[in-house]
Amino acid sequence: MKGNPASLQRLYSAILLLLVWIALASVFPPHIVPGPVVVLENVWENVTAQGAFSSQGAFFHIYKTVLRVVLGLVFAMIWGTAIGVVMGVSARGEKFFDGWVMVGLTIPAIVYGMVTLMWFGLNDFAAVMAIGVTAFPSVCINIWHGVKDIDMQLVDMAKVFQLQRGEIVRKVILPQIVPFILAATRYALGISWKICTTVELIGMSSGVGFMLNYWFGLFSMPQVFAWTFTFMVVLFLIEFGIIKPVERHLLAWRPAVHV
Amino acid sequence: MSAGKIAIRELVKVFRSPAGGEVRAIDGLSFGVPEGAFVSVLGPSGCGKSTLLNIMAGLDRPTSGEIQIDGRAITDQDRPRIGFVFQQPRLLPWRTIEGNLWLPLERTGNRAAGRAVIERYVELVGLRGFERYYPGQISGGMQQRVAIARALIMEPEILLMDEPFSNLDEMTARKMRAELIRIWQKTGKTIIFVTHDISEAIFLSTRVILTTRRPARIYRDLSIDLPVPRRYDDDRLFEIEKEVMRDFLQYMEDTEGAPPPEMGRPGGAGGEVLLGGY
């Protein structure tokens, strides 16, 4: 894969998506499918409104959601990595925890939201806990597989060349798990944002989910689209501004990543 | 046994099989290797050759017996510097060729000296200009040359090679063998070379040790007193190879269907106590 054709592919697919959107918007009225122009007008209104940075402004809600998502993600990454490593290195650990992970995966995210809101009250902590617990199993599974995938032949090689335990972990094992950590992050980010809006919708008085619910109550399809679009932009910024560059830096050795 | 570079005494290795029985991989193997020798260990596949190298490299412990290098027994605490070339290159794919060669050197910490050493070994294995490439960007033969350079770079006391050319095509393998001989002549390292390829063993070594089927014992110990570097079309090599091949095929035929590798339950078959220490 060379750089150019790949980014062209991305451009084509974006244009196609836009055309489909425009086509649908031209067939249906704005309260069913608002077109790109209407949606962007609404976004623009929201972010340029007087008090957009105030405690009820658009940026405040975006900030709240980002904060909850990031804290929940960090929580899920820490615990997911810890338990995933234990499951990967020890057969006993695997047997002990795999039931937990499966249960974690099958419980609907909204249940976690309800339970944490009832336990901890309608606050950020409850939201962060709900996100963390929801995203945890998928982080855990990724890391678990990553650790099981470690090439023991390379570890043996390092032992023969008399590297110390710590060196083996840092220089031989960690780099092998990095792709799995990145995959886990990306996956957990998507989950976190979805559960965050849900929790905000059922129990918060701020955040993107709260605003979506607000405009849903007023039956304003353009605003529902506008807020969804706004947060998509935020997620894209995280993906292309943070995760992708980190990945490109860490995985430069993998030919497939030379996008 | 005369005081050589390596002395292997009554080495025994017994594995527990998953079924609860025992598999005796090595059964009382003893031989000595003088400094600077190029010894091939040749045997049927699955005969415990690799186990011998793993024990020498400290990846595995013998059930009984010992291995001495320069008169010192190999223990976990006191291991001599050993260079190891595996069947696969086993390079770190996220490090460049240069970075891979740094791996055994990093503990010494001297960057300037390290860089000079790397330059010398890159030159030695003919990879100048490829220092910044990643393993995935070079051929299998080149990767294996990097692995050889990595094994030599920390000035090992002995060099262990476990079928290092068996994954290469014959033309590449021939080139690599010639290079190995050149490097051996240049560095004077003591080399233990494990292979199942009779002509490769005879072409390369000053001595060939043929082992029996599992459990490995010495079947035949053969000196190859021909000058190196050798030529593939040397009739004397060919004569030796023919004779060894005939002898060994005869042995394999005679022992076919003989002792199964599985030695039964603990304390069974052999009658000896093999489960001591380890």
XYZ file of C-alpha atoms in Angstrom:
537
model
C 0.000 0.000 0.000
C 1.424 3.328 -1.069
C 0.432 6.568 0.645
C -1.547 8.114 -2.181
C -4.052 5.491 -3.297
C -4.973 4.800 0.342
C -5.853 8.416 1.102
C -7.674 8.621 -2.229
C -9.751 5.622 -1.156
C -10.607 7.439 2.026
C -11.604 10.567 0.075
C -13.801 8.572 -2.331
C -15.575 6.825 0.509
C -16.202 10.131 2.321
C -17.593 11.704 -0.845
C -19.844 8.721 -1.470
C -21.184 8.903 2.080
C -21.872 12.611 1.650
C -23.677 11.991 -1.650
C -25.867 9.331 -0.066
C -26.692 11.741 2.737
C -27.573 14.525 0.279
C -29.673 12.148 -1.788
C -31.633 10.967 1.249
C -32.048 14.539 2.483
C -33.458 15.607 -0.873
C -36.068 12.844 -0.733
C -37.105 13.221 2.922
C -38.154 16.377 4.750
C -35.686 17.938 7.265
C -37.494 16.561 10.286
C -36.788 13.025 8.982
C -33.388 13.417 7.289
C -31.866 16.892 7.562
C -29.249 17.586 4.880
C -25.600 18.411 5.492
C -26.149 22.142 5.103
C -28.923 22.290 7.675
C -26.931 20.165 10.101
C -23.789 22.268 9.708
C -25.856 25.443 10.224
C -27.101 24.002 13.495
C -23.601 22.997 14.572
C -22.375 26.473 13.722
C -25.203 28.043 15.701
C -24.419 25.881 18.712
C -20.698 26.598 18.825
C -20.918 30.312 18.005
C -23.891 31.064 20.247
C -23.505 33.591 23.026
C -22.230 31.673 26.044
C -21.019 28.683 24.022
C -18.220 28.420 26.579
C -20.491 29.048 29.581
C -21.804 26.361 31.900
C -24.735 25.589 29.593
C -22.923 26.169 26.291
C -21.983 23.672 23.622
C -18.325 23.510 24.578
C -19.211 22.808 28.181
C -21.279 19.785 27.167
C -18.570 18.545 24.823
C -15.980 19.014 27.569
C -18.088 17.056 30.053
C -18.560 14.143 27.679
C -14.891 14.059 26.672
C -13.887 14.147 30.330
C -16.161 11.232 31.229
C -15.138 9.219 28.192
C -11.412 9.736 28.812
C -11.573 8.957 32.536
C -13.737 5.896 31.904
C -11.366 4.781 29.182
C -8.351 5.169 31.455
C -10.133 3.147 34.139
C -10.990 0.395 31.628
C -7.465 0.368 30.191
C -5.782 0.032 33.581
C -7.979 -2.788 34.852
C -8.410 -4.442 31.491
C -4.652 -4.529 30.954
C -3.948 -5.811 34.445
C -6.493 -8.632 34.305
C -5.719 -9.352 30.633
C -2.029 -9.831 31.441
C -2.865 -12.176 34.318
C -5.136 -14.188 32.016
C -2.499 -14.292 29.321
C 0.382 -15.493 31.461
C -1.329 -17.928 33.769
C -3.675 -20.789 32.953
C -5.146 -20.490 36.443
C -5.736 -16.777 35.945
C -7.410 -17.498 32.635
C -9.799 -20.018 34.163
C -10.495 -17.705 37.084
C -11.315 -14.583 35.082
C -12.739 -15.738 31.772
C -16.153 -16.228 33.334
C -16.073 -12.650 34.618
C -15.166 -11.323 31.220
C -17.943 -13.278 29.539
C -20.491 -12.074 32.094
C -19.159 -8.529 31.632
C -19.635 -8.825 27.888
C -23.174 -10.126 28.057
C -24.662 -7.625 30.532
C -26.197 -4.752 28.568
C -24.255 -1.517 29.015
C -27.364 0.337 30.114
C -27.657 -1.946 33.156
C -24.214 -0.800 34.306
C -25.384 2.761 33.804
C -28.530 2.256 35.874
C -26.694 0.433 38.648
C -23.867 2.969 38.991
C -26.287 5.892 38.865
C -28.349 4.324 41.649
C -25.267 3.467 43.687
C -23.233 6.622 43.311
C -25.870 9.212 42.455
C -26.300 11.341 39.358
C -22.694 12.476 39.136
C -19.581 12.217 36.981
C -18.145 9.435 39.116
C -21.121 7.200 38.361
C -20.777 7.923 34.646
C -17.038 7.185 34.685
C -17.627 3.901 36.534
C -20.336 2.843 34.089
C -18.039 3.591 31.140
C -15.064 1.895 32.741
C -16.939 -1.279 33.579
C -18.571 -1.437 30.143
C -15.322 -0.983 28.224
C -13.319 -3.254 30.513
C -14.156 -6.668 28.957
C -13.122 -5.705 25.447
C -9.839 -4.206 26.676
C -9.276 -7.311 28.730
C -9.921 -9.673 25.803
C -7.560 -7.754 23.503
C -4.712 -7.723 26.011
C -5.358 -11.336 26.973
C -4.946 -12.408 23.339
C -1.964 -10.126 22.915
C -0.165 -11.701 25.838
C -0.996 -15.220 24.657
C 0.366 -14.246 21.252
C 3.782 -13.326 22.596
C 6.464 -15.064 20.576
C 8.221 -17.219 23.165
C 10.958 -17.979 20.669
C 12.021 -14.349 20.913
C 11.924 -14.592 24.693
C 14.166 -17.683 24.555
C 16.490 -15.816 22.234
C 16.728 -12.972 24.742
C 17.453 -15.452 27.545
C 20.269 -17.037 25.560
C 21.782 -13.600 25.085
C 21.552 -13.178 28.844
C 19.135 -10.275 29.041
C 17.746 -9.653 32.522
C 14.077 -10.247 33.310
C 13.251 -6.546 33.261
C 15.038 -6.078 29.971
C 13.135 -8.978 28.437
C 9.833 -7.420 29.499
C 10.783 -3.972 28.195
C 12.616 -4.870 25.027
C 11.035 -8.118 23.885
C 7.568 -8.507 25.405
C 6.131 -4.989 25.600
C 6.728 -4.129 21.935
C 4.805 -7.256 20.982
C 1.776 -6.161 22.994
C 1.732 -2.563 21.764
C -0.458 -3.313 18.709
C -2.985 -4.997 20.984
C -2.983 -2.061 23.404
C -3.650 0.303 20.507
C -6.442 -1.903 19.180
C -7.919 -2.098 22.673
C -7.800 1.687 23.043
C -9.520 2.289 19.742
C -12.184 -0.280 20.427
C -12.781 0.896 23.983
C -13.019 4.509 22.834
C -15.958 3.664 20.573
C -17.706 1.727 23.332
C -17.008 4.440 25.919
C -18.563 7.199 23.892
C -21.701 5.186 23.212
C -22.259 4.225 26.824
C -21.404 7.768 27.924
C -24.200 9.306 25.863
C -26.577 6.663 27.176
C -25.693 7.402 30.809
C -25.944 11.140 30.166
C -29.325 10.575 28.604
C -30.745 8.662 31.535
C -29.151 10.436 34.458
C -27.002 13.500 33.740
C -27.783 17.157 33.307
C -24.821 17.869 31.074
C -22.938 16.330 28.191
C -23.672 15.456 24.596
C -26.066 12.700 25.621
C -28.032 15.178 27.702
C -28.263 17.594 24.766
C -29.338 14.807 22.436
C -32.100 13.947 24.860
C -33.057 17.610 25.165
C -33.442 18.034 21.398
C -35.139 14.664 21.140
C -37.699 16.002 23.609
C -38.230 19.010 21.341
C -38.364 16.674 18.351
C -35.625 18.563 16.519
C -34.025 16.164 14.086
C -31.525 18.748 12.756
C -30.169 19.294 16.297
C -30.000 15.550 17.010
C -27.960 15.225 13.806
C -25.919 18.311 14.700
C -24.879 16.971 18.101
C -24.100 13.538 16.739
C -22.020 15.150 14.022
C -20.244 17.376 16.529
C -19.140 14.479 18.608
C -18.116 12.469 15.576
C -15.760 15.303 14.775
C -14.340 15.110 18.293
C -13.792 11.361 17.962
C -12.136 11.847 14.581
C -9.815 14.407 16.125
C -8.856 11.882 18.805
C -8.371 9.117 16.223
C -6.377 11.099 13.682
C -4.784 13.554 16.080
C -3.651 11.110 18.779
C -4.154 7.392 18.149
C -3.083 7.249 14.487
C 0.131 9.285 14.959
C 1.067 7.230 18.026
C 0.396 4.060 16.076
C 2.427 5.260 13.107
C 5.289 6.066 15.424
C 5.210 2.813 17.391
C 4.447 0.465 14.525
C 6.629 2.043 11.845
C 8.377 -1.296 11.458
C 5.223 -2.984 10.237
C 5.060 -2.546 6.457
C 1.250 -2.653 6.449
C 1.028 0.511 8.545
C 2.938 2.655 6.059
C -0.342 4.195 4.955
C 38.782 -36.658 28.691
C 41.482 -34.112 27.962
C 40.913 -30.577 29.100
C 39.291 -29.027 26.059
C 37.054 -26.054 25.506
C 33.878 -27.992 26.168
C 33.451 -31.162 28.188
C 30.098 -32.936 28.249
C 29.892 -35.671 30.873
C 27.215 -38.342 31.190
C 24.498 -35.949 30.132
C 20.979 -37.259 30.643
C 17.741 -35.474 29.878
C 14.354 -36.960 30.641
C 11.141 -35.139 29.815
C 7.817 -35.914 31.374
C 5.335 -36.609 28.643
C 1.811 -35.180 28.928
C 0.542 -38.743 29.373
C 2.495 -38.999 32.611
C 5.241 -41.191 31.196
C 8.816 -40.245 30.534
C 10.614 -39.464 27.334
C 14.331 -39.924 27.538
C 15.821 -37.452 25.077
C 19.501 -37.807 25.908
C 20.978 -40.871 27.534
C 24.472 -40.552 28.944
C 26.078 -38.423 26.262
C 29.789 -37.664 26.793
C 32.282 -35.941 24.559
C 34.917 -33.249 24.645
C 35.574 -30.463 22.178
C 38.959 -28.760 21.835
C 39.233 -25.001 21.406
C 38.626 -23.814 17.882
C 36.984 -27.021 16.663
C 33.994 -27.075 14.356
C 31.896 -29.992 15.568
C 28.681 -31.057 13.891
C 26.155 -33.080 15.794
C 24.228 -35.129 13.284
C 21.280 -37.336 14.014
C 17.792 -38.372 12.989
C 15.141 -35.764 13.553
C 13.649 -35.725 17.027
C 16.726 -37.400 18.492
C 17.468 -34.777 21.128
C 20.077 -32.710 19.263
C 18.291 -29.457 19.917
C 17.828 -30.434 23.554
C 21.607 -30.705 23.844
C 22.036 -27.153 22.521
C 19.252 -25.828 24.749
C 21.000 -27.266 27.784
C 24.307 -25.774 26.686
C 22.644 -22.392 26.191
C 20.961 -22.496 29.593
C 17.407 -22.698 28.223
C 16.965 -26.127 29.752
C 18.518 -28.060 32.621
C 19.951 -31.553 32.379
C 18.380 -34.337 34.421
C 21.857 -35.452 35.370
C 25.418 -35.057 34.159
C 27.131 -31.797 33.439
C 28.598 -29.559 30.822
C 31.839 -27.722 31.468
C 33.222 -24.879 29.459
C 36.843 -24.010 30.123
C 36.680 -26.307 33.150
C 33.711 -24.457 34.701
C 30.384 -26.193 34.967
C 27.503 -24.281 33.415
C 25.104 -23.201 36.145
C 22.353 -20.633 36.287
C 24.570 -18.254 38.221
C 27.709 -18.738 36.185
C 27.094 -18.955 32.494
C 29.776 -18.315 29.934
C 28.983 -16.022 27.011
C 27.341 -18.151 24.380
C 26.385 -17.149 20.878
C 23.335 -18.937 19.521
C 22.004 -19.102 15.984
C 18.539 -20.608 15.810
C 16.826 -22.361 12.953
C 14.784 -19.190 12.401
C 16.515 -15.805 12.544
C 14.505 -14.737 15.626
C 15.171 -11.047 15.058
C 13.064 -8.389 16.765
C 10.865 -7.222 13.880
C 10.433 -3.718 15.343
C 14.144 -3.060 15.433
C 16.349 -2.295 12.475
C 19.276 -4.565 11.635
C 21.465 -2.207 13.624
C 19.007 -2.219 16.515
C 18.942 -5.996 16.555
C 22.710 -6.112 16.738
C 22.571 -3.700 19.669
C 20.454 -6.130 21.696
C 23.320 -8.208 23.193
C 25.505 -5.107 23.528
C 23.163 -2.760 25.356
C 24.183 -3.945 28.798
C 27.799 -2.945 28.217
C 26.569 0.598 27.753
C 29.488 1.912 25.760
C 27.805 3.436 22.730
C 30.895 4.478 20.839
C 32.587 1.112 21.229
C 29.312 -0.652 20.430
C 28.884 1.264 17.213
C 32.378 0.313 16.091
C 31.761 -3.362 16.891
C 28.460 -3.329 15.016
C 30.108 -1.783 12.006
C 32.752 -4.511 12.035
C 30.255 -7.371 12.230
C 27.913 -5.859 9.676
C 30.917 -5.826 7.376
C 31.862 -9.387 8.350
C 28.491 -10.819 7.319
C 28.300 -8.625 4.236
C 25.351 -6.428 5.178
C 26.875 -2.988 4.833
C 24.235 -0.554 3.670
C 21.370 -2.492 5.236
C 21.868 -1.240 8.799
C 18.673 0.829 8.790
C 16.433 -1.834 7.234
C 13.882 -3.730 9.257
C 14.050 -7.547 9.242
C 10.799 -7.681 7.265
C 12.451 -5.740 4.453
C 15.335 -8.147 3.782
C 15.509 -11.758 2.554
C 15.583 -14.833 4.765
C 19.242 -15.420 3.972
C 20.122 -11.873 4.974
C 18.090 -12.203 8.158
C 20.016 -15.325 9.048
C 23.284 -13.450 8.456
C 22.088 -10.801 10.889
C 21.392 -13.605 13.366
C 24.947 -14.891 12.906
C 26.362 -11.408 13.425
C 24.227 -11.034 16.557
C 25.568 -14.339 17.900
C 29.165 -13.301 17.313
C 28.934 -9.701 18.397
C 29.375 -10.167 22.121
C 32.523 -12.213 21.551
C 31.049 -15.506 22.744
C 33.269 -18.243 24.083
C 31.426 -20.772 21.975
C 28.991 -20.538 19.112
C 25.979 -22.861 19.043
C 24.058 -23.298 15.803
C 20.787 -25.202 15.570
C 20.141 -26.124 11.927
C 20.737 -22.506 10.961
C 20.530 -23.046 7.205
C 17.734 -25.599 7.007
C 15.095 -23.004 6.120
C 17.118 -21.550 3.255
C 17.157 -22.629 -0.355
C 20.217 -24.658 -1.347
C 21.989 -21.868 -3.243
C 21.638 -19.439 -0.360
C 22.603 -22.144 2.121
C 25.795 -22.848 0.170
C 26.749 -19.211 0.191
C 26.039 -19.021 3.900
C 28.116 -22.120 4.622
C 31.063 -20.617 2.769
C 30.618 -17.432 4.759
C 30.389 -19.343 8.012
C 33.663 -21.129 7.230
C 35.271 -17.792 6.416
C 34.043 -16.287 9.679
C 35.138 -19.368 11.622
C 38.643 -19.178 10.133
C 38.778 -15.489 10.888
C 37.519 -15.655 14.482
C 38.703 -19.132 15.546
C 35.517 -19.712 17.554
C 34.597 -23.143 18.875
C 31.404 -24.102 17.061
C 28.815 -26.751 17.829
C 26.628 -27.132 14.777
C 23.479 -29.247 14.925
C 22.064 -30.546 11.656
C 20.278 -33.486 10.085
C 21.986 -32.927 6.741
C 24.883 -35.372 6.321
C 26.628 -33.551 3.469
C 26.336 -30.217 5.265
C 27.929 -31.699 8.395
C 30.785 -33.273 6.461
C 31.363 -30.206 4.332
C 31.621 -27.850 7.292
C 33.139 -29.602 10.261
C 36.446 -30.851 11.542
C 34.507 -33.519 13.376
C 31.084 -35.098 13.028
C 29.309 -36.733 15.912
C 26.499 -39.001 14.800
C 23.895 -39.711 17.406
C 21.528 -42.623 17.699
C 17.796 -42.379 17.566
C 16.222 -41.042 20.719
C 17.458 -41.326 23.402
C 20.579 -39.759 21.948
C 23.866 -41.531 22.470
C 26.972 -41.318 20.352
C 26.658 -43.646 17.405
C 29.847 -42.628 15.695
C 32.543 -40.009 16.191
C 34.275 -39.086 13.007
C 37.158 -36.730 12.264
C 37.148 -35.017 8.903
C 40.807 -34.258 8.266
C 40.453 -32.294 5.088
C 41.716 -28.759 4.664
C 39.198 -25.916 4.778
C 37.708 -24.161 2.947
C 36.423 -27.191 1.106
C 34.826 -27.559 -2.265
C 31.478 -29.215 -2.837
C 32.899 -31.244 -5.709
C 35.803 -32.631 -3.671
C 35.835 -36.421 -4.253
C 37.229 -37.126 -0.802
C 34.226 -35.389 0.801
C 31.970 -37.364 -1.463
C 33.614 -40.659 -0.468
C 33.206 -39.894 3.244
C 29.624 -38.849 2.684
C 28.822 -42.037 0.778
C 30.327 -44.217 3.451
C 28.615 -42.373 6.331
C 25.330 -42.340 4.492
C 25.470 -46.080 3.842
C 26.427 -46.817 7.437
C 23.766 -44.553 8.861
C 20.987 -45.781 6.602
C 21.916 -49.310 7.657
C 21.656 -48.238 11.296
C 18.297 -46.601 10.732
C 17.029 -49.716 8.961
C 18.299 -52.027 11.708
C 16.668 -50.016 14.431
C 13.362 -49.439 12.719
C 10.472 -50.303 14.977
C 12.930 -50.754 17.829
C 12.643 -49.015 21.228
C 9.711 -46.648 21.148
C 10.527 -43.145 22.318
C 8.024 -43.421 25.131
C 9.832 -45.091 28.019
C 6.816 -46.074 30.083
C 5.955 -45.006 33.566
C 8.502 -43.601 36.025
C 10.830 -46.310 37.240
C 9.751 -48.597 34.396
C 11.685 -49.612 31.307
C 15.252 -48.527 31.991
C 15.139 -49.505 35.643
C 17.468 -46.630 36.546
C 16.360 -43.715 38.623
C 16.268 -40.887 36.153
C 14.195 -38.385 37.980
C 16.813 -37.122 40.457
C 17.680 -33.515 41.069
C 15.528 -31.762 38.523
